[in-house]
Amino acid sequence: MKRKRLLSSIGIVLLLSGVGYWGYTQFLAPVDETEGGTAVSNSTVQTELTAVTAEGQIVPLAQARLAFEGSGIVISVAVVPGDLVQRGDTLLLLDSAEQEIALQQAEAVVAQAEASLLMANAGVLLAETAVSAAEVGVARAEANFGLLVADPSEAQIALSEQLIAAAEADVALALGSQGVLLEGSSSAQIWAAEAALAAAEATYAAALRAYEPITQDETADPDAREQAQLQLNAATSNLAAAQAALAELQRGATGAEQLAATGGVQAAQNQQMAAEAELALLQSGVQAEQLGVAQAEIGVAQERLAEVTLQVQQAETAVTQAEAAVAEAIAGVDAAHLALEKRVLLAPFDGTVADVLPTVGETVTTGQLVAIVADFSQWQVETTDLVEADVLAIALGDGATVAVDAFAERPLTGQIVEIAQLAAEVRGDVTYKVTLALPNADELPLRWGMSAFITIERKQ
């Protein structure tokens, strides 16, 4: 019994001695020095490798989550998941009856605005013609007065005869302008208005044919009935606008315009008679009262010139307003075209349809996700939990080892191609998304969303 205790005590002493010696050699023993006195450790190297780890997900090279900019009923789904598409290919269509009617109405407004612009330009031409005639009238009146205050000569008589000829030309010009005004709108303008009316009537008839069966069907969908009512109301408004535009063109010149044209003819004829009277005065001698009449004629001619000059300004203002109306109408057509184009969802780039959510007949809302398109030509991996402390230890171009969970024994090589500038909070941590290219990703049958473990190595 005593022998066993002695052996146990000796074993414990030896064990404690061994532990003490190991501690001494590791922590208390002096360090060997080289000839130059520099300490050397076998575990020290000149370059130390550090590693940053993070979890991530496999993602395609590019992806787009698509939505319509307006709401409506899906009338066509042109693709299914897995289809290859090119940039600009049609993916889905929304109902566009309302937008098509709006486009027709906008085009009718453009036609009416352009017709109004043509009439405004014609008004400027008529007003400028009246100014020319008024200027001739002022010159004639002043010349007549000059002839009266001087003894008539053969040259004066010849000038008076020339004034009579000019007055006769003015009469012919005024009669021509009156004919243009009374002729009314051109056949081209009326044809355009009739074409717009025919289009409006066709649209109205189509809307009415679509509306009547729905109203008579008691089981019809309320949304469909409301849509049909809206389309019929829009078509009715469009038809009324087209009818009004055609009626305005067919109406021709107003009574006031016709009266003004007739007055212009009468004024030219009066000037002709005045010129003839002046010649007669030259040939028969001048009296004091004749000088007064000539002076008054100068005043009348100047007033007429001021009046028609104002009419030119008013006509030019009307042209400016008509041009603005045309520009506004064209902008309305452009907006209607854009609204119609937005009823079609197009592929944003060459790729593969990853998912299509709605079906034909389903109503979608503005901004609702309806399709996903991706470029699977290359794979990448994005980190999901790289914290702010670790992002300082990495840089663009750093290499990495990527172990996909589904293929843990077949790691891939990666390289950092993007480091997010904006942080995101994940489970209370401030993280930065880091994207890594996978040059040899085609070695594995990867899928979007697969989990991966990323080890980024960087020399310090």
Short mmCIF file of C-alpha atoms in Angstrom, two decimals:
data_model
loop_
_atom_site.label_atom_id
_atom_site.label_comp_id
_atom_site.label_asym_id
_atom_site.label_seq_id
_atom_site.Cartn_x
_atom_site.Cartn_y
_atom_site.Cartn_z
CA MET A 1 0.00 0.00 0.00
CA LYS A 2 2.81 2.41 0.91
CA ARG A 3 4.65 1.38 -2.24
CA LYS A 4 1.70 2.37 -4.45
CA ARG A 5 1.44 5.76 -2.74
CA LEU A 6 5.13 6.37 -3.29
CA LEU A 7 4.91 5.55 -6.98
CA SER A 8 1.89 7.83 -7.39
CA SER A 9 3.72 10.70 -5.71
CA ILE A 10 6.75 10.20 -7.95
CA GLY A 11 4.48 10.25 -11.07
CA ILE A 12 2.83 13.49 -10.01
CA VAL A 13 6.22 15.13 -9.39
CA LEU A 14 7.48 14.06 -12.81
CA LEU A 15 4.31 15.38 -14.50
CA LEU A 16 4.59 18.75 -12.78
CA SER A 17 8.27 18.92 -13.69
CA GLY A 18 7.48 18.31 -17.35
CA VAL A 19 4.79 20.98 -17.41
CA GLY A 20 7.14 23.43 -15.71
CA TYR A 21 9.91 22.77 -18.19
CA TRP A 22 7.58 23.29 -21.14
CA GLY A 23 6.38 26.62 -19.71
CA TYR A 24 9.95 27.73 -19.17
CA THR A 25 11.02 26.94 -22.72
CA GLN A 26 8.00 28.69 -24.18
CA PHE A 27 7.89 31.84 -22.08
CA LEU A 28 11.01 32.29 -19.89
CA ALA A 29 13.95 30.83 -21.82
CA PRO A 30 16.36 33.43 -23.36
CA VAL A 31 16.12 34.07 -27.11
CA ASP A 32 19.08 33.12 -29.35
CA GLU A 33 20.72 36.06 -31.18
CA THR A 34 22.48 36.20 -34.57
CA GLU A 35 25.91 37.65 -35.11
CA GLY A 36 24.36 41.10 -35.65
CA GLY A 37 22.32 40.81 -32.47
CA THR A 38 18.89 40.55 -34.19
CA ALA A 39 16.32 38.17 -32.72
CA VAL A 40 15.00 35.50 -35.11
CA SER A 41 11.82 33.47 -34.76
CA ASN A 42 10.97 30.50 -36.97
CA SER A 43 7.28 31.52 -36.93
CA THR A 44 7.94 35.04 -38.32
CA VAL A 45 7.67 35.77 -42.11
CA GLN A 46 8.08 38.98 -44.06
CA THR A 47 4.54 38.93 -45.53
CA GLU A 48 1.47 37.92 -43.54
CA LEU A 49 -1.71 36.73 -45.27
CA THR A 50 -5.04 37.73 -43.74
CA ALA A 51 -8.48 36.48 -44.76
CA VAL A 52 -11.91 38.11 -44.77
CA THR A 53 -14.90 35.80 -44.87
CA ALA A 54 -18.52 36.44 -45.74
CA GLU A 55 -21.65 34.70 -46.88
CA GLY A 56 -23.19 35.44 -50.27
CA GLN A 57 -25.53 34.44 -53.07
CA ILE A 58 -24.99 33.50 -56.71
CA VAL A 59 -26.46 36.13 -59.08
CA PRO A 60 -26.51 36.63 -62.88
CA LEU A 61 -24.39 39.22 -64.66
CA ALA A 62 -27.43 41.53 -65.01
CA GLN A 63 -31.03 41.47 -63.86
CA ALA A 64 -34.13 43.63 -64.26
CA ARG A 65 -37.34 43.52 -62.26
CA LEU A 66 -39.95 44.98 -64.60
CA ALA A 67 -43.25 46.78 -63.97
CA PHE A 68 -45.74 48.86 -65.96
CA GLU A 69 -45.95 52.63 -65.42
CA GLY A 70 -49.74 52.43 -65.43
CA SER A 71 -52.49 50.06 -64.38
CA GLY A 72 -54.69 47.96 -66.62
CA ILE A 73 -55.76 44.51 -67.76
CA VAL A 74 -53.15 42.17 -69.25
CA ILE A 75 -54.30 41.24 -72.76
CA SER A 76 -51.20 39.37 -73.94
CA VAL A 77 -48.27 37.49 -72.40
CA ALA A 78 -45.72 36.92 -75.17
CA VAL A 79 -43.08 34.96 -73.21
CA VAL A 80 -42.68 32.25 -70.61
CA PRO A 81 -39.85 31.65 -68.13
CA GLY A 82 -36.78 30.34 -69.92
CA ASP A 83 -37.40 32.18 -73.20
CA LEU A 84 -34.41 33.96 -74.73
CA VAL A 85 -35.17 37.60 -75.59
CA GLN A 86 -33.38 40.48 -77.25
CA ARG A 87 -33.46 44.11 -76.25
CA GLY A 88 -36.79 45.61 -77.36
CA ASP A 89 -38.72 42.34 -77.61
CA THR A 90 -42.33 42.49 -76.40
CA LEU A 91 -42.96 40.72 -73.09
CA LEU A 92 -46.51 41.74 -72.02
CA LEU A 93 -49.32 43.98 -73.28
CA LEU A 94 -51.97 45.95 -71.36
CA ASP A 95 -55.35 46.98 -72.77
CA SER A 96 -54.93 50.23 -74.72
CA ALA A 97 -58.40 51.18 -75.98
CA GLU A 98 -58.52 54.32 -73.85
CA GLN A 99 -55.03 55.39 -74.98
CA GLU A 100 -55.88 54.79 -78.66
CA ILE A 101 -58.98 56.98 -78.37
CA ALA A 102 -56.92 59.68 -76.66
CA LEU A 103 -54.42 59.54 -79.54
CA GLN A 104 -57.19 59.93 -82.13
CA GLN A 105 -58.58 62.91 -80.25
CA ALA A 106 -55.13 64.49 -80.02
CA GLU A 107 -54.58 64.04 -83.76
CA ALA A 108 -57.97 65.67 -84.45
CA VAL A 109 -56.94 68.64 -82.31
CA VAL A 110 -53.73 68.96 -84.35
CA ALA A 111 -55.70 69.00 -87.61
CA GLN A 112 -58.01 71.70 -86.28
CA ALA A 113 -55.10 73.77 -84.94
CA GLU A 114 -53.27 73.58 -88.27
CA ALA A 115 -56.42 74.71 -90.11
CA SER A 116 -56.71 77.67 -87.72
CA LEU A 117 -53.06 78.54 -88.41
CA LEU A 118 -53.71 78.59 -92.16
CA MET A 119 -56.62 80.97 -91.64
CA ALA A 120 -54.51 83.19 -89.38
CA ASN A 121 -51.76 83.41 -92.00
CA ALA A 122 -54.37 84.34 -94.59
CA GLY A 123 -55.57 87.09 -92.25
CA VAL A 124 -52.04 88.51 -92.06
CA LEU A 125 -51.83 88.57 -95.86
CA LEU A 126 -55.14 90.41 -96.14
CA ALA A 127 -54.13 92.92 -93.49
CA GLU A 128 -50.77 93.60 -95.15
CA THR A 129 -52.57 94.14 -98.47
CA ALA A 130 -54.82 96.66 -96.75
CA VAL A 131 -51.77 98.48 -95.35
CA SER A 132 -50.26 98.75 -98.81
CA ALA A 133 -53.51 100.17 -100.13
CA ALA A 134 -53.73 102.63 -97.21
CA GLU A 135 -50.17 103.83 -97.78
CA VAL A 136 -51.02 104.47 -101.41
CA GLY A 137 -54.10 106.37 -100.24
CA VAL A 138 -52.04 108.63 -97.97
CA ALA A 139 -49.56 109.30 -100.75
CA ARG A 140 -52.39 110.06 -103.15
CA ALA A 141 -54.10 112.44 -100.73
CA GLU A 142 -50.86 114.29 -100.04
CA ALA A 143 -50.08 114.48 -103.76
CA ASN A 144 -53.58 115.76 -104.45
CA PHE A 145 -53.18 118.50 -101.86
CA GLY A 146 -49.83 119.45 -103.37
CA LEU A 147 -51.38 119.69 -106.78
CA LEU A 148 -54.11 121.95 -105.48
CA VAL A 149 -51.80 124.45 -103.82
CA ALA A 150 -49.65 124.77 -106.96
CA ASP A 151 -50.53 125.75 -110.46
CA PRO A 152 -51.17 122.63 -112.43
CA SER A 153 -48.56 121.68 -114.95
CA GLU A 154 -48.42 119.05 -117.58
CA ALA A 155 -46.35 116.93 -115.18
CA GLN A 156 -48.96 117.32 -112.42
CA ILE A 157 -51.73 116.38 -114.76
CA ALA A 158 -49.72 113.35 -115.87
CA LEU A 159 -49.16 112.40 -112.19
CA SER A 160 -52.87 112.72 -111.50
CA GLU A 161 -53.59 110.42 -114.39
CA GLN A 162 -51.07 107.94 -112.94
CA LEU A 163 -52.84 108.15 -109.58
CA ILE A 164 -56.10 107.32 -111.29
CA ALA A 165 -54.46 104.25 -112.83
CA ALA A 166 -53.09 103.24 -109.41
CA ALA A 167 -56.54 103.68 -107.88
CA GLU A 168 -58.03 101.44 -110.54
CA ALA A 169 -55.38 98.81 -109.67
CA ASP A 170 -56.30 99.12 -105.98
CA VAL A 171 -59.93 98.52 -106.82
CA ALA A 172 -58.98 95.36 -108.70
CA LEU A 173 -56.79 94.22 -105.77
CA ALA A 174 -59.56 94.83 -103.24
CA LEU A 175 -62.03 92.93 -105.37
CA GLY A 176 -59.58 90.01 -105.59
CA SER A 177 -59.04 89.95 -101.81
CA GLN A 178 -62.79 90.03 -101.31
CA GLY A 179 -63.16 87.04 -103.61
CA VAL A 180 -60.51 85.08 -101.67
CA LEU A 181 -62.29 85.77 -98.38
CA LEU A 182 -65.75 84.94 -99.65
CA GLU A 183 -64.48 81.73 -101.26
CA GLY A 184 -64.03 80.29 -97.77
CA SER A 185 -61.79 77.47 -96.58
CA SER A 186 -59.73 75.51 -99.07
CA SER A 187 -60.82 72.08 -100.19
CA ALA A 188 -57.71 70.61 -98.53
CA GLN A 189 -58.70 71.98 -95.14
CA ILE A 190 -62.27 70.75 -95.50
CA TRP A 191 -61.00 67.34 -96.67
CA ALA A 192 -58.78 67.03 -93.62
CA ALA A 193 -61.69 67.93 -91.34
CA GLU A 194 -63.98 65.43 -93.11
CA ALA A 195 -61.32 62.72 -92.71
CA ALA A 196 -61.03 63.50 -89.00
CA LEU A 197 -64.83 63.34 -88.71
CA ALA A 198 -64.92 59.97 -90.50
CA ALA A 199 -62.31 58.60 -88.10
CA ALA A 200 -64.27 59.93 -85.13
CA GLU A 201 -67.50 58.37 -86.44
CA ALA A 202 -65.75 55.01 -86.89
CA THR A 203 -64.36 55.16 -83.37
CA TYR A 204 -67.79 56.06 -81.99
CA ALA A 205 -69.44 53.20 -83.87
CA ALA A 206 -66.87 50.73 -82.56
CA ALA A 207 -67.29 51.98 -79.00
CA LEU A 208 -71.09 51.77 -79.32
CA ARG A 209 -70.92 48.20 -80.64
CA ALA A 210 -68.74 47.23 -77.71
CA TYR A 211 -70.97 49.07 -75.22
CA GLU A 212 -74.44 47.79 -76.15
CA PRO A 213 -73.86 44.03 -75.58
CA ILE A 214 -72.29 44.68 -72.18
CA THR A 215 -75.16 46.89 -70.99
CA GLN A 216 -77.69 44.28 -72.08
CA ASP A 217 -75.81 41.48 -70.30
CA GLU A 218 -76.84 41.52 -66.64
CA THR A 219 -73.99 39.14 -65.75
CA ALA A 220 -71.31 41.34 -67.32
CA ASP A 221 -68.32 42.30 -65.18
CA PRO A 222 -68.84 45.77 -63.59
CA ASP A 223 -65.29 46.77 -64.48
CA ALA A 224 -65.87 45.82 -68.12
CA ARG A 225 -69.15 47.79 -68.14
CA GLU A 226 -67.41 50.83 -66.68
CA GLN A 227 -64.56 50.54 -69.20
CA ALA A 228 -67.05 50.35 -72.09
CA GLN A 229 -68.88 53.42 -70.76
CA LEU A 230 -65.62 55.39 -70.55
CA GLN A 231 -64.70 54.43 -74.10
CA LEU A 232 -68.14 55.45 -75.40
CA ASN A 233 -67.95 58.80 -73.58
CA ALA A 234 -64.53 59.52 -75.04
CA ALA A 235 -65.67 58.54 -78.55
CA THR A 236 -68.74 60.80 -78.21
CA SER A 237 -66.58 63.77 -77.20
CA ASN A 238 -64.19 63.10 -80.07
CA LEU A 239 -67.09 62.94 -82.55
CA ALA A 240 -68.53 66.24 -81.30
CA ALA A 241 -65.14 67.95 -81.62
CA ALA A 242 -64.67 66.68 -85.19
CA GLN A 243 -68.19 67.82 -86.18
CA ALA A 244 -67.55 71.28 -84.73
CA ALA A 245 -64.22 71.59 -86.57
CA LEU A 246 -65.81 70.69 -89.93
CA ALA A 247 -68.72 73.06 -89.34
CA GLU A 248 -66.35 75.92 -88.59
CA LEU A 249 -64.46 75.37 -91.84
CA GLN A 250 -67.65 75.03 -93.88
CA ARG A 251 -69.10 78.16 -92.30
CA GLY A 252 -66.62 80.33 -94.20
CA ALA A 253 -66.06 83.99 -93.47
CA THR A 254 -68.09 85.68 -90.75
CA GLY A 255 -70.44 88.55 -91.44
CA ALA A 256 -67.95 90.98 -89.96
CA GLU A 257 -65.16 89.67 -92.22
CA GLN A 258 -67.38 89.93 -95.30
CA LEU A 259 -68.41 93.44 -94.32
CA ALA A 260 -64.76 94.44 -93.88
CA ALA A 261 -63.88 93.07 -97.31
CA THR A 262 -66.80 94.91 -98.89
CA GLY A 263 -65.70 98.06 -97.12
CA GLY A 264 -62.20 97.65 -98.54
CA VAL A 265 -63.62 97.45 -102.05
CA GLN A 266 -65.77 100.50 -101.44
CA ALA A 267 -62.82 102.46 -100.06
CA ALA A 268 -60.71 101.61 -103.12
CA GLN A 269 -63.53 102.68 -105.40
CA ASN A 270 -63.90 105.95 -103.46
CA GLN A 271 -60.19 106.59 -103.85
CA GLN A 272 -60.52 106.03 -107.58
CA MET A 273 -63.35 108.52 -107.78
CA ALA A 274 -61.34 110.98 -105.70
CA ALA A 275 -58.37 110.66 -108.06
CA GLU A 276 -60.62 111.28 -111.02
CA ALA A 277 -62.09 114.29 -109.25
CA GLU A 278 -58.61 115.62 -108.55
CA LEU A 279 -57.73 115.42 -112.22
CA ALA A 280 -60.89 117.29 -113.04
CA LEU A 281 -59.95 119.97 -110.50
CA LEU A 282 -56.52 120.37 -112.01
CA GLN A 283 -58.04 120.84 -115.35
CA SER A 284 -60.73 123.31 -114.16
CA GLY A 285 -58.86 125.37 -111.55
CA VAL A 286 -58.76 125.30 -107.72
CA GLN A 287 -61.05 126.91 -105.17
CA ALA A 288 -60.52 127.43 -101.41
CA GLU A 289 -63.07 124.86 -100.41
CA GLN A 290 -61.31 122.31 -102.59
CA LEU A 291 -58.13 122.80 -100.56
CA GLY A 292 -60.08 122.09 -97.36
CA VAL A 293 -61.48 118.92 -98.83
CA ALA A 294 -58.02 117.78 -99.90
CA GLN A 295 -56.64 118.46 -96.43
CA ALA A 296 -59.45 116.42 -94.89
CA GLU A 297 -58.75 113.56 -97.28
CA ILE A 298 -55.18 113.42 -96.02
CA GLY A 299 -56.47 113.01 -92.46
CA VAL A 300 -58.90 110.29 -93.49
CA ALA A 301 -56.17 108.42 -95.37
CA GLN A 302 -53.82 108.59 -92.39
CA GLU A 303 -56.53 107.30 -90.05
CA ARG A 304 -57.17 104.43 -92.43
CA LEU A 305 -53.46 103.60 -92.49
CA ALA A 306 -53.30 103.56 -88.68
CA GLU A 307 -56.37 101.31 -88.56
CA VAL A 308 -55.07 98.69 -90.98
CA THR A 309 -51.61 98.80 -89.36
CA LEU A 310 -53.28 97.81 -86.10
CA GLN A 311 -55.10 95.04 -87.95
CA VAL A 312 -51.74 93.67 -89.13
CA GLN A 313 -50.50 93.56 -85.54
CA GLN A 314 -53.68 91.80 -84.45
CA ALA A 315 -53.38 89.30 -87.31
CA GLU A 316 -49.74 88.58 -86.42
CA THR A 317 -50.78 88.02 -82.80
CA ALA A 318 -53.42 85.59 -84.02
CA VAL A 319 -50.73 83.73 -86.00
CA THR A 320 -48.51 83.51 -82.91
CA GLN A 321 -51.40 82.14 -80.88
CA ALA A 322 -52.28 79.67 -83.63
CA GLU A 323 -48.66 78.48 -83.82
CA ALA A 324 -48.64 77.98 -80.05
CA ALA A 325 -51.89 76.02 -80.34
CA VAL A 326 -50.35 73.80 -83.03
CA ALA A 327 -47.26 73.19 -80.89
CA GLU A 328 -49.43 72.34 -77.89
CA ALA A 329 -51.56 70.00 -79.99
CA ILE A 330 -48.46 68.24 -81.34
CA ALA A 331 -47.18 67.87 -77.77
CA GLY A 332 -50.52 66.30 -76.93
CA VAL A 333 -50.07 63.79 -79.75
CA ASP A 334 -46.55 62.99 -78.53
CA ALA A 335 -47.88 62.46 -75.00
CA ALA A 336 -50.66 60.22 -76.34
CA HIS A 337 -48.11 58.18 -78.31
CA LEU A 338 -45.96 57.82 -75.18
CA ALA A 339 -48.95 56.72 -73.10
CA LEU A 340 -49.78 54.13 -75.75
CA GLU A 341 -46.17 52.89 -75.86
CA LYS A 342 -46.20 52.44 -72.07
CA ARG A 343 -48.92 49.80 -72.47
CA VAL A 344 -46.22 47.53 -73.94
CA LEU A 345 -43.52 46.01 -71.70
CA LEU A 346 -40.23 45.47 -73.56
CA ALA A 347 -37.06 43.54 -72.73
CA PRO A 348 -34.42 46.01 -71.46
CA PHE A 349 -31.46 43.95 -72.70
CA ASP A 350 -30.53 40.63 -74.30
CA GLY A 351 -31.11 37.83 -71.83
CA THR A 352 -33.46 35.17 -70.50
CA VAL A 353 -36.94 35.50 -69.02
CA ALA A 354 -36.54 34.38 -65.42
CA ASP A 355 -40.17 34.81 -64.33
CA VAL A 356 -43.55 36.10 -65.56
CA LEU A 357 -46.08 36.77 -62.81
CA PRO A 358 -49.47 37.87 -64.28
CA THR A 359 -51.71 35.96 -66.67
CA VAL A 360 -54.00 37.18 -69.45
CA GLY A 361 -57.06 38.92 -68.03
CA GLU A 362 -55.39 39.81 -64.75
CA THR A 363 -55.39 43.45 -63.61
CA VAL A 364 -52.01 44.90 -62.64
CA THR A 365 -51.27 48.18 -60.91
CA THR A 366 -48.63 50.84 -61.38
CA GLY A 367 -45.23 49.62 -60.21
CA GLN A 368 -46.38 46.03 -59.61
CA LEU A 369 -43.67 43.47 -60.45
CA VAL A 370 -44.75 41.56 -63.56
CA ALA A 371 -41.59 40.05 -65.05
CA ILE A 372 -37.91 39.42 -64.36
CA VAL A 373 -35.25 39.30 -67.08
CA ALA A 374 -31.64 38.28 -66.43
CA ASP A 375 -28.37 37.80 -68.28
CA PHE A 376 -27.15 34.30 -67.44
CA SER A 377 -24.14 34.47 -69.77
CA GLN A 378 -21.91 34.94 -66.72
CA TRP A 379 -22.30 34.32 -62.99
CA GLN A 380 -21.28 36.50 -60.07
CA VAL A 381 -21.51 36.23 -56.30
CA GLU A 382 -22.67 39.03 -53.99
CA THR A 383 -21.88 39.14 -50.27
CA THR A 384 -24.77 39.47 -47.85
CA ASP A 385 -23.09 40.05 -44.48
CA LEU A 386 -19.68 41.72 -45.03
CA VAL A 387 -19.46 44.17 -42.10
CA GLU A 388 -17.91 47.63 -42.10
CA ALA A 389 -14.76 46.53 -40.25
CA ASP A 390 -13.96 43.92 -42.90
CA VAL A 391 -14.65 46.15 -45.91
CA LEU A 392 -11.61 48.25 -44.97
CA ALA A 393 -9.36 45.22 -45.43
CA ILE A 394 -10.28 44.50 -49.06
CA ALA A 395 -9.90 46.26 -52.40
CA LEU A 396 -10.96 45.95 -56.03
CA GLY A 397 -9.06 43.17 -57.75
CA ASP A 398 -8.55 41.07 -54.61
CA GLY A 399 -8.83 37.34 -55.22
CA ALA A 400 -11.13 35.00 -53.32
CA THR A 401 -12.19 31.41 -52.88
CA VAL A 402 -15.93 30.82 -53.29
CA ALA A 403 -17.44 27.64 -51.87
CA VAL A 404 -21.01 27.14 -53.10
CA ASP A 405 -23.01 25.21 -50.51
CA ALA A 406 -24.41 22.84 -53.11
CA PHE A 407 -20.87 22.07 -54.36
CA ALA A 408 -18.83 22.47 -51.18
CA GLU A 409 -16.02 20.19 -52.39
CA ARG A 410 -15.58 22.09 -55.67
CA PRO A 411 -14.62 25.68 -54.75
CA LEU A 412 -14.45 28.42 -57.38
CA THR A 413 -12.02 31.29 -57.76
CA GLY A 414 -13.36 34.82 -57.65
CA GLN A 415 -12.18 38.41 -58.00
CA ILE A 416 -13.69 41.57 -56.52
CA VAL A 417 -15.17 43.77 -59.27
CA GLU A 418 -17.35 46.11 -57.20
CA ILE A 419 -17.59 47.35 -53.62
CA ALA A 420 -20.79 49.17 -52.69
CA GLN A 421 -20.47 52.83 -51.74
CA LEU A 422 -23.67 52.76 -49.70
CA ALA A 423 -24.11 50.65 -46.58
CA ALA A 424 -27.13 48.49 -45.74
CA GLU A 425 -28.26 47.30 -42.32
CA VAL A 426 -28.56 43.51 -42.03
CA ARG A 427 -29.72 42.04 -38.72
CA GLY A 428 -28.43 45.12 -36.89
CA ASP A 429 -25.01 45.14 -38.59
CA VAL A 430 -23.76 47.77 -41.02
CA THR A 431 -22.78 45.83 -44.15
CA TYR A 432 -21.47 46.59 -47.64
CA LYS A 433 -22.34 44.49 -50.68
CA VAL A 434 -19.26 43.24 -52.52
CA THR A 435 -19.57 41.73 -56.00
CA LEU A 436 -17.08 39.13 -57.24
CA ALA A 437 -16.70 37.79 -60.77
CA LEU A 438 -16.47 34.00 -61.18
CA PRO A 439 -14.30 33.31 -64.26
CA ASN A 440 -14.62 29.51 -63.99
CA ALA A 441 -18.31 29.41 -63.02
CA ASP A 442 -19.17 27.30 -66.06
CA GLU A 443 -17.51 24.36 -64.32
CA LEU A 444 -20.61 24.02 -62.09
CA PRO A 445 -24.36 23.98 -62.86
CA LEU A 446 -25.03 27.11 -60.82
CA ARG A 447 -28.48 28.56 -60.16
CA TRP A 448 -29.59 32.05 -59.22
CA GLY A 449 -29.78 32.47 -55.45
CA MET A 450 -27.52 29.56 -54.41
CA SER A 451 -25.75 30.18 -51.09
CA ALA A 452 -21.98 30.50 -50.98
CA PHE A 453 -19.17 31.06 -48.48
CA ILE A 454 -16.52 33.54 -49.61
CA THR A 455 -12.94 33.76 -48.35
CA ILE A 456 -11.14 36.88 -49.55
CA GLU A 457 -7.37 36.83 -49.16
CA ARG A 458 -5.35 40.00 -49.14
CA LYS A 459 -1.69 40.68 -48.41
CA GLN A 460 -1.08 43.08 -45.51
#
